[in-house]
Coordinates of C-alpha atoms and ligand atoms in Angstrom, one line a residue:
X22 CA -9.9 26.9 2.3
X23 CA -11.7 30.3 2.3
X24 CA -12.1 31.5 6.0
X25 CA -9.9 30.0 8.0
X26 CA -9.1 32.6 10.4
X27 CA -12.8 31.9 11.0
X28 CA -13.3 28.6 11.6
X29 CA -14.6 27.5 15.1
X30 CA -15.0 23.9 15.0
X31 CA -12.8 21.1 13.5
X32 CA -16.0 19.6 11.7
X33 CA -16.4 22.8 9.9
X34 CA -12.8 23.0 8.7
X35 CA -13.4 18.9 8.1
X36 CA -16.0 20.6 5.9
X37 CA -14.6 23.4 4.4
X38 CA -11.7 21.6 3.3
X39 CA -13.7 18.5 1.5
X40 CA -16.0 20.8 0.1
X41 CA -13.2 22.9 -1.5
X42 CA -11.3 19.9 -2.7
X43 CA -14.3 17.9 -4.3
X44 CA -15.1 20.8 -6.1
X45 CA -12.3 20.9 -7.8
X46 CA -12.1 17.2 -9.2
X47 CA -15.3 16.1 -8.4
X48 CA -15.0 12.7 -9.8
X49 CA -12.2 11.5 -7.8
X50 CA -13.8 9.8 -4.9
X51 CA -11.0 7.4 -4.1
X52 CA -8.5 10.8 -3.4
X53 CA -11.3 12.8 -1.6
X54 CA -11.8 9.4 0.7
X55 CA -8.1 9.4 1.3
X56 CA -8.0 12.8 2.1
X57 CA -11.0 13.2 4.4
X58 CA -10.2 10.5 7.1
X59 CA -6.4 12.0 6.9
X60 CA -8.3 16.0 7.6
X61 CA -11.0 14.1 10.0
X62 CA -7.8 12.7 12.3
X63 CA -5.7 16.0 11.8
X64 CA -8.6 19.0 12.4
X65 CA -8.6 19.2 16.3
X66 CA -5.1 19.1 16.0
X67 CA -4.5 22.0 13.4
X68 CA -7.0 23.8 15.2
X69 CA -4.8 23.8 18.1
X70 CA -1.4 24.4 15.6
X71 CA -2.9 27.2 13.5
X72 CA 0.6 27.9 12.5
X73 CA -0.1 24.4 9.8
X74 CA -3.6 26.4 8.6
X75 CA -1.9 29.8 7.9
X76 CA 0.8 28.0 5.8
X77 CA -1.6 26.3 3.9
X78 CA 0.0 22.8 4.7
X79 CA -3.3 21.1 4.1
X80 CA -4.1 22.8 0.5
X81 CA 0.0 21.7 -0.4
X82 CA -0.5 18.6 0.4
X83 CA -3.4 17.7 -1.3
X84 CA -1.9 19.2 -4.9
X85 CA 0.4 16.6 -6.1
X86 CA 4.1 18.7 -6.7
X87 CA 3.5 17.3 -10.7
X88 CA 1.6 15.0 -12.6
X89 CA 3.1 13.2 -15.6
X90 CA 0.0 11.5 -18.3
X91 CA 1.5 9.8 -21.3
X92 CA 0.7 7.6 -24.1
X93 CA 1.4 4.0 -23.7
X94 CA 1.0 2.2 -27.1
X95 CA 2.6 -1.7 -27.8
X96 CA 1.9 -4.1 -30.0
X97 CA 0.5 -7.6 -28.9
X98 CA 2.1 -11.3 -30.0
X99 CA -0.5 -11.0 -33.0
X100 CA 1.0 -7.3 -34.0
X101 CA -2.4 -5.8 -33.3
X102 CA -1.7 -2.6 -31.7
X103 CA -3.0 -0.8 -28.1
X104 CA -2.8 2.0 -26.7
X105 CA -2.5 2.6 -22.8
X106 CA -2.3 5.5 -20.7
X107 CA 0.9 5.9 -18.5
X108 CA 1.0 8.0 -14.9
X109 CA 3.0 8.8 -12.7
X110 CA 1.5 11.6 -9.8
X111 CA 5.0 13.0 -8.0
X112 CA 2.7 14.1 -4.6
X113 CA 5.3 15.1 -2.2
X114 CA 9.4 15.9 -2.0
X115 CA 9.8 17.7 1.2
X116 CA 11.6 14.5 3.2
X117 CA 13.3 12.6 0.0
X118 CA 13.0 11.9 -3.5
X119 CA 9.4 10.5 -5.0
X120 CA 9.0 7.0 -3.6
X121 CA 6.3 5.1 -4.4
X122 CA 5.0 1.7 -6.6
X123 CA 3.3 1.6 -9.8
X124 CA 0.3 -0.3 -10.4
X125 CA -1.2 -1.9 -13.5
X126 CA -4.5 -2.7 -13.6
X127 CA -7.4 -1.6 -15.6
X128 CA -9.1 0.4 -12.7
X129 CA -6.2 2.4 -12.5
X130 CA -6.7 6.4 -13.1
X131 CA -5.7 9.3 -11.8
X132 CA -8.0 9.5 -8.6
X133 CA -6.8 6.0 -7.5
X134 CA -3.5 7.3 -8.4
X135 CA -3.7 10.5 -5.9
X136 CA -5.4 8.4 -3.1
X137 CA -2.5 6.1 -3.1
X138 CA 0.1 9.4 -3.3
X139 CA -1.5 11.1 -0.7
X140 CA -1.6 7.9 1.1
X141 CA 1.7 7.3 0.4
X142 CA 3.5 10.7 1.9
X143 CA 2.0 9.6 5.4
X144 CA 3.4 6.1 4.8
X145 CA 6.9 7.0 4.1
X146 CA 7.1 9.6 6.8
X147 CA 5.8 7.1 9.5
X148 CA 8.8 4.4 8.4
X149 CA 11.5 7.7 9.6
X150 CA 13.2 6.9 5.7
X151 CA 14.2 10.0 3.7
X152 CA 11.1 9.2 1.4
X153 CA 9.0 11.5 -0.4
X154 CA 6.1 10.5 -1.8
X155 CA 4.6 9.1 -5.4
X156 CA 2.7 7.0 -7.2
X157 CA 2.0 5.9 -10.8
X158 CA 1.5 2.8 -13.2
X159 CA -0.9 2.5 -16.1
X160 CA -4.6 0.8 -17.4
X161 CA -3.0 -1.7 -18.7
X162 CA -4.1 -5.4 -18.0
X163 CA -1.5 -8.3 -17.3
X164 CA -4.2 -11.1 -17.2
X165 CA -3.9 -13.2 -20.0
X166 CA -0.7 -11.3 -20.9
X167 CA 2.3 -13.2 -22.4
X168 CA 5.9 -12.7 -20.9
X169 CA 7.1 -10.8 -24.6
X170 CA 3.6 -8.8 -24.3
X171 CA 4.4 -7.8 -20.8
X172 CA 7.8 -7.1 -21.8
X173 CA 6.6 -4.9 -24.7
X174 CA 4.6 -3.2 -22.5
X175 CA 7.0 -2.2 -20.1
X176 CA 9.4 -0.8 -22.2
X177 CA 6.9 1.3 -23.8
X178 CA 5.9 2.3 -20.3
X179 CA 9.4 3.0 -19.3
X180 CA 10.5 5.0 -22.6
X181 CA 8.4 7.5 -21.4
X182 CA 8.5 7.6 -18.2
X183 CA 12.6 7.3 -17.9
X184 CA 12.4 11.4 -18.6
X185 CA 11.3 12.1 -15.1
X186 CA 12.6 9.4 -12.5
X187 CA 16.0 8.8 -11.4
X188 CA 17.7 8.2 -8.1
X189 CA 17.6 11.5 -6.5
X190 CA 14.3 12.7 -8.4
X191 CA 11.5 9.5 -7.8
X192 CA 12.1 5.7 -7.5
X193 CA 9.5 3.7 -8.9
X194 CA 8.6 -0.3 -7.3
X195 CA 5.7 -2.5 -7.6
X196 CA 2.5 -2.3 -6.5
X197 CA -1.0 -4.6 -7.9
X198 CA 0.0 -6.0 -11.1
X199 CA 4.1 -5.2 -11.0
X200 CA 6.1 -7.7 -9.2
X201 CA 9.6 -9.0 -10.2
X202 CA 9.0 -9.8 -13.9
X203 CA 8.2 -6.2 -14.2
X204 CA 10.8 -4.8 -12.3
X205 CA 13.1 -6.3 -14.5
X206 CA 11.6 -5.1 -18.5
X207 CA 11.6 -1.5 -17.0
X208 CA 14.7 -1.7 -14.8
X209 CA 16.4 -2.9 -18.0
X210 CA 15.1 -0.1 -20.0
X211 CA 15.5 2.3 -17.9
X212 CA 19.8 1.0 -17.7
X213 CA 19.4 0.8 -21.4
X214 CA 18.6 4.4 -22.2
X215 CA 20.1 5.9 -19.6
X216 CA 22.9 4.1 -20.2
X217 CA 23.5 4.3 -16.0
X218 CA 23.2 1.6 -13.5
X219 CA 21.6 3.0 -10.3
X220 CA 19.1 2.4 -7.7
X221 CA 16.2 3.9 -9.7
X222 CA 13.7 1.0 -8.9
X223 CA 13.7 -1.2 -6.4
X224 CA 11.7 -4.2 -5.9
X225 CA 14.8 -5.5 -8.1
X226 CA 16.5 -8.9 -8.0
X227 CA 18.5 -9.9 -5.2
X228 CA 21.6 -10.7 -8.4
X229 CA 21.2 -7.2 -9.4
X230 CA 21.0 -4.9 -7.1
X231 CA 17.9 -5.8 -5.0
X232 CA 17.3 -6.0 -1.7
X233 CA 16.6 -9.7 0.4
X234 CA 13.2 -9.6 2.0
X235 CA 12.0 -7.0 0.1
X236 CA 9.4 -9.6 -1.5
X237 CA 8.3 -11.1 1.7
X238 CA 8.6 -7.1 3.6
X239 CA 4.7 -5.7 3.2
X240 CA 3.7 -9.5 4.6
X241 CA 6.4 -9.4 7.3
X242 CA 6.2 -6.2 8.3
X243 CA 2.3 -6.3 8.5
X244 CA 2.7 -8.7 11.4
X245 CA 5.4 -7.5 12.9
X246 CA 2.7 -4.5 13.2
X247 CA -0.3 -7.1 14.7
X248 CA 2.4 -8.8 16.6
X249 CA 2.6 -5.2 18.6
X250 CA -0.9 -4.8 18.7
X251 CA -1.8 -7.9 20.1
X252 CA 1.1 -6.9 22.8
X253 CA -0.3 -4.0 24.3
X254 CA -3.7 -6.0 24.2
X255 CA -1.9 -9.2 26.6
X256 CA -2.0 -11.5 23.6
X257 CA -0.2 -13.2 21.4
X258 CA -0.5 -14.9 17.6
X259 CA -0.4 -18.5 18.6
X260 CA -2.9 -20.2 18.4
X261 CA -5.3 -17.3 16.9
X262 CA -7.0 -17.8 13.2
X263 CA -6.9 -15.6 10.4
X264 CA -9.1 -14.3 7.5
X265 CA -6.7 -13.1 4.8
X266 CA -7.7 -12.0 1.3
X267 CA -6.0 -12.5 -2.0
X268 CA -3.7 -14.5 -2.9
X269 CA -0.5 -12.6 -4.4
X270 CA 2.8 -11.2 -3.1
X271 CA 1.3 -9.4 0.1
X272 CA -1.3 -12.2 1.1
X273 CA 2.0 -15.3 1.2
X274 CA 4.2 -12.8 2.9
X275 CA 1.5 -12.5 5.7
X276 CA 0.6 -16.1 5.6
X277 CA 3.8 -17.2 6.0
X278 CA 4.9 -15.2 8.8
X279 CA 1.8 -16.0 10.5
X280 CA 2.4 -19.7 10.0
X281 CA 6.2 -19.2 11.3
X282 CA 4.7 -17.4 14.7
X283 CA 1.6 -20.4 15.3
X284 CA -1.1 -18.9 14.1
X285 CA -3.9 -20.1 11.6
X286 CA -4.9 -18.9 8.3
X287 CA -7.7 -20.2 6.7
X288 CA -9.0 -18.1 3.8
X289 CA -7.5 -16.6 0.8
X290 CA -9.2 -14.9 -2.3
X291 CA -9.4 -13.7 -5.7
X292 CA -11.5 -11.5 -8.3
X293 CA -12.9 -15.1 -8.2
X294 CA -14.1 -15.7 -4.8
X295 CA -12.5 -17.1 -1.9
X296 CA -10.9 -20.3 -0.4
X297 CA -12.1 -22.1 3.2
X298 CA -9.6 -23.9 4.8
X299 CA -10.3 -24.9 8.1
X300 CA -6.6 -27.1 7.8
X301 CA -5.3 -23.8 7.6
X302 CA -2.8 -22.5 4.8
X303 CA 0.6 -23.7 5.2
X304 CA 3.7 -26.1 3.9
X305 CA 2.8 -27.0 0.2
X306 CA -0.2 -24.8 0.1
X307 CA 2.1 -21.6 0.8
X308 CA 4.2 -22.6 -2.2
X309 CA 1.2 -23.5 -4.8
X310 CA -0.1 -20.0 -4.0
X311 CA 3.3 -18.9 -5.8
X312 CA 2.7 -21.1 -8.4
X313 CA -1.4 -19.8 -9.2
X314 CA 0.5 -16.6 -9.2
X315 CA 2.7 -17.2 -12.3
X316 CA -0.4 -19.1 -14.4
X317 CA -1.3 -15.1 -15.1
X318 CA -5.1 -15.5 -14.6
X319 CA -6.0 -14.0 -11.5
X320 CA -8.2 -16.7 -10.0
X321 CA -8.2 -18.5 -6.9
X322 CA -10.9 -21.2 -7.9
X323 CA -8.2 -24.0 -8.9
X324 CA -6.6 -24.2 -5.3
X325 CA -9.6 -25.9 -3.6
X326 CA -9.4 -28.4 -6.6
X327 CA -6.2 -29.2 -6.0
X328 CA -6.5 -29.2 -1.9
X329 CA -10.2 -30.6 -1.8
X330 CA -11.1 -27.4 -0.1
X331 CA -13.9 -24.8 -0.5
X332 CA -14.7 -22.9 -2.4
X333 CA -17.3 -19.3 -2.4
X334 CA -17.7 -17.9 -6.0
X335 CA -18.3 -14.2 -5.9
X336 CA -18.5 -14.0 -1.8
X337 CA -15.7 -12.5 0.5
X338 CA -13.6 -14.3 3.5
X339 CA -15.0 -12.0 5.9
X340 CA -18.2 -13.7 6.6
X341 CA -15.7 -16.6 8.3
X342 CA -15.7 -16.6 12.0
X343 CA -11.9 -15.8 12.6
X344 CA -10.2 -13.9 15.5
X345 CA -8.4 -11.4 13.1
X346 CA -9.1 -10.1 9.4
X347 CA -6.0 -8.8 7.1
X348 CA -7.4 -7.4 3.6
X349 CA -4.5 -7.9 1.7
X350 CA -6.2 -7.7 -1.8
X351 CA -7.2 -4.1 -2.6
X352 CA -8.8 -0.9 -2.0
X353 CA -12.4 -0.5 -0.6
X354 CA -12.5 -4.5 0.1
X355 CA -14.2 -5.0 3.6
X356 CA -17.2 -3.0 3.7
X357 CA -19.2 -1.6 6.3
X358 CA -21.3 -4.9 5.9
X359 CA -18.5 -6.9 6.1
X360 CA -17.3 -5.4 9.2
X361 CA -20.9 -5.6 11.5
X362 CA -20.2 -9.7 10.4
X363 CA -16.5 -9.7 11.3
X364 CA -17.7 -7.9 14.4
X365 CA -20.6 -10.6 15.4
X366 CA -18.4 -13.3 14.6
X367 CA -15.8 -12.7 17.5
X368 CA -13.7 -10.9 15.1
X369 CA -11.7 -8.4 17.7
X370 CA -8.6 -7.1 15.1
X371 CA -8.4 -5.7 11.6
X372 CA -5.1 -5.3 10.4
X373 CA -5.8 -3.4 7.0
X374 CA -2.9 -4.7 4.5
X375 CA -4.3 -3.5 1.3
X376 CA -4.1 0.0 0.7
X377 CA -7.6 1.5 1.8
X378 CA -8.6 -1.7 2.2
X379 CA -11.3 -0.7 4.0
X380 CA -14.4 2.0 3.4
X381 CA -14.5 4.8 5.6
X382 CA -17.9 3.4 7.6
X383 CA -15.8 0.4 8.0
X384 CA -12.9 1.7 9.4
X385 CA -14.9 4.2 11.7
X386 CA -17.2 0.6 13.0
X387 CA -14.0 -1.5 13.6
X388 CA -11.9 1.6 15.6
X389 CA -15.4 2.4 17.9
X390 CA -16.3 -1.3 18.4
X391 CA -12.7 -3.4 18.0
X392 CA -9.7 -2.7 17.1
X393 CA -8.3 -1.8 13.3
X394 CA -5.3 0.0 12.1
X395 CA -5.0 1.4 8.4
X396 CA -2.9 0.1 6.0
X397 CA -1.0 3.2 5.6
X398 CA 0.8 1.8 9.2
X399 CA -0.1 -1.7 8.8
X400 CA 1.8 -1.9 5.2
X401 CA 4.8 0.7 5.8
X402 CA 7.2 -2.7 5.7
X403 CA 7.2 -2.9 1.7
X404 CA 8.2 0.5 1.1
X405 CA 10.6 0.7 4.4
X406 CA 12.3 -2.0 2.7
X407 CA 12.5 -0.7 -0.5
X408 CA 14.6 2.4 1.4
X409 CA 16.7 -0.1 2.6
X410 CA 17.1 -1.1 -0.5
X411 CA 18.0 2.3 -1.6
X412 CA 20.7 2.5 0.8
X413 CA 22.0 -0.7 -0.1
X414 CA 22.1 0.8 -3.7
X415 CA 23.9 4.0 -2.3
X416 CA 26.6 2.0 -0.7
X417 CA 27.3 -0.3 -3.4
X418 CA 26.7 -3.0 -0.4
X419 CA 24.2 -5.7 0.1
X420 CA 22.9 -6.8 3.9
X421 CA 21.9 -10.2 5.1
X422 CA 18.5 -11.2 5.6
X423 CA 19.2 -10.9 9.1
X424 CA 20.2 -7.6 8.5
X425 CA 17.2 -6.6 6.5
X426 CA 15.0 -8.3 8.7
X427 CA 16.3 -6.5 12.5
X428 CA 15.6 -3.2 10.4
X429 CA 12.3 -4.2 9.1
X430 CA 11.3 -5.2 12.5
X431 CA 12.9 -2.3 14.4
X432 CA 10.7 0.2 12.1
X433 CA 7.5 -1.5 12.5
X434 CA 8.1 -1.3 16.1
X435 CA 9.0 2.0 15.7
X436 CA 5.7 2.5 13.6
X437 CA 3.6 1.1 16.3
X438 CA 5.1 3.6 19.2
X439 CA 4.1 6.6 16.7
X440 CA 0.8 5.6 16.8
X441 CA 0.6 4.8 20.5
X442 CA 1.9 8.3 20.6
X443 CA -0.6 10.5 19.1
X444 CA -3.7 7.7 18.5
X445 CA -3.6 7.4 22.9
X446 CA -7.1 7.1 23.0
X447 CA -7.7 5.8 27.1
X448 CA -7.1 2.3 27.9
X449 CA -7.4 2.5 23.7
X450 CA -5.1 3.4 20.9
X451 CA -7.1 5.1 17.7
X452 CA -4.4 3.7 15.3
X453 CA -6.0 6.1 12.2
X454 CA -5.3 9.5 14.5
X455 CA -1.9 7.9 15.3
X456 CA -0.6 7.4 11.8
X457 CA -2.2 10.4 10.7
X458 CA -1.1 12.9 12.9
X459 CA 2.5 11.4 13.2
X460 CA 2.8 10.9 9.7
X461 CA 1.9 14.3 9.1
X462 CA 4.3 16.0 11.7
X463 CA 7.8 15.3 9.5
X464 CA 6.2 15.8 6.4
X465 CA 4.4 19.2 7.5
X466 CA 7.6 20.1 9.8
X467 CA 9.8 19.8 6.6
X468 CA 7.4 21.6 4.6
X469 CA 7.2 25.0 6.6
X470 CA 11.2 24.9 7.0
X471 CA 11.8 24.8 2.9
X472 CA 9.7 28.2 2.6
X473 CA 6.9 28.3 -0.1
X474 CA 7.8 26.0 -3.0
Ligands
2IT512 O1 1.9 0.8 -1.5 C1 3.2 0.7 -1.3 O2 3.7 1.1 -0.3 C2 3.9 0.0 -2.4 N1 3.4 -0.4 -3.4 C3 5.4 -0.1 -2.2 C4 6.1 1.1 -2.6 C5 7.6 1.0 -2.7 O3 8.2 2.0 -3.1 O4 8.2 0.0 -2.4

């Protein structure tokens, strides 16, 4: 930023900053849409703190610490050679060591990469874990993948990346694409090269090293989240239905929480389309969703064969009438479209799971006319977890599930009182202010104490 002694108004440092950072990677519209609702929630209040503007905090923040590209290049079950690209963006240290997942997916480059860092140092801050804050993964494409290919892949992946993580420096998980099979071809690489066994990823399994609930935690800990929501609102989950999207690890965590605490889910989707099930989703049909997860194809179409339900090719669950939406699929998934229907239907909560999940039009519609919180709140279960797992790792020690759980739900409640704290909004809370402003504070805080690095 230029002038910002200057500056009278926080729309013209809102400005300022955006116009500044686009011009400097002008194709990265993901990061510059992360960044402006974070600047958009924080301005009034770094007008009123200019000790955050004179230490540049803002400009820090926004320029990863390091970014690591590499070549990625494995040969398929044919012995026809490919060549990836490998990332990992190490965004912020001030509070703990990189933490963060890694994606693959063929969308993924290095502007989805920042967004999800960026979003990511917020995260971890809010879940009061001694997190910092990364993100990486690669381009390549696990549909249609076999196990050796995937495994090929991942040691590739890891080869390279092995050089720069460790368990005081950055600790990978999963994000889209990396779940447990993953986890394991790296975290056995990694053990393999460095010839250590530590808590470098986690995500791991629960016979080596992992921590219990860490698969069901994003799901969990998202309604643990609504479950306060609907609280300060005089309701409850029973008895309310749901609009979920996708169909993977964060979608049955959700689904089956919700089920657990009475309430109704009745959509699910994929790259596909989605699923109606007026039934709802529960018993067998939470377990087949675990199975159409391990076929490796990414479509959703062969559930309603198999439960004689609906199905919408190409169309979204949010044109359902439903009480309460949670994207759980990925970024930029609920629309501002998407939301004026969710909005006519009765739809009074969105619950944002994915990362981004929704556009920023959306997210601005929902917090003016319902209620939403972002996902960088919502979704702070997965990687709260995975510092739980960490600790676990630290102590050579493994908690219950009971354990795991009373933690889980003690930070999401703690989560939730962050944002009542700094999103109080009148009779509302502005959940996007809240987890902005108090995820910023630690991270910010920190920053100034450690001088200029
Ligand atoms: O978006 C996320 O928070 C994750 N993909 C989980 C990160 C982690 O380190 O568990």
């Amino acid at each position: 930023m230029t002038a910002t002694a200057t500056l009278s108004s926080p729309t013209k440092l809102v400005d300022e900053f955006m116009s500044d950072l686009r011009k400097k990677d002008p194709h990265e519209l993901e990061f510059h849409q992360a960044v402006h609702e974070v600047i958009e929630s924080l301005a009034p209040y770094l007008m009123a703190h200019p000790q955050y503007m004179k230490a540049k905090i803002l400009e820090r923040m926004t320029e990863p610490e390091r970014v690591i590209q590499f070549r990625v290049p494995w040969a398929d079950d044919r012995g026809n050679i490919h060549v990836n690209r490998g990332f990992r963006v190490e965004m912020n240290s001030a509070i703990g060591p990189y933490k963060g997942g890694l994606r693959f997916h063929p969308s993924v480059n290095l502007s989805i990469l920042k967004f999800l860092a960026f979003e990511q140092t917020f995260k971890n801050s809010l879940t009061n874990l001694p997190m910092g804050a990364g993100k990486g993964g690669s381009d390549f494409d696990p549909k249609g993948k076999s196990d050796a290919e995937v495994m090929r892949f991942c040691q590739s992946f890891m080869t390279e990346l092995s050089h720069h993580i460790g368990p005081y420096t950055d600790v990978p998980a999963g994000d889209i694409g990396v779940g447990g099979r993953e986890i394991g071809f790296l975290f056995g690489q990694y053990k393999r090269l460095r010839n250590e066994f530590t808590g470098t990823l986690t995500g791991k399994g629960t016979d080596w090293g992992g921590s219990l609930i860490r698969p069901e935690a994003t799901g969990y800990g998202a309604v643990y989240f609504v479950q306060h929501m609907l609280t300060e609102m005089g309701k409850e989950i029973k008895g309310l239905t749901f609009a979920v999207s996708g169909f993977g690890n964060v979608a049955w965590g959700v689904i089956s929480k919700i089920n657990e605490l009475g309430g109704k889910v009745v959509t699910i989707s994929g790259p596909d389309g989605y699923i109606y099930d007026p039934d709802g989703i529960k018993g067998e049909k939470v377990d087949y969703l675990l199975e159409l997860r391990g076929t490796n194809n990414d479509i959703v179409e062969p559930y309603a064969e198999e439960f004689d339900t609906q199905f919408f090719a190409r169309r979204k669950p949010w044109e359902q009438n439903v009480n309460i939406a949670m994207p759980c699929a990925t970024e930029n998934e609920l629309n501002d479209d998407d939301a004026k229907t969710l909005i006519k239907n009765g739809c009074f909560l969105v619950a944002e799971v994915s990362n981004m999940g929704c556009t920023a039009d959306a997210a601005e519609l929902l917090t003016k006319e319902i209620t939403y919180a972002p996902g960088k709140a919502v979704n702070a279960g997965g990687v709260a977890v995975s510092g739980l797992e960490m600790s676990q790792n630290s102590m050579r020690y493994n908690w219950t599930r009971e354990e795991v759980n009373q933690r889980l739900h003690i930070i999401m409640r703690e989560i939730h009182e962050t944002c009542k704290i700094h999103g109080r909004n009148g009779s509302k809370i502005n959940y996007v202010k809240g987890a902005n402003i108090g995820g910023f504070l630690k991270v910010a805080n920190s920053m100034m104490a450690q001088g200029l690095v």
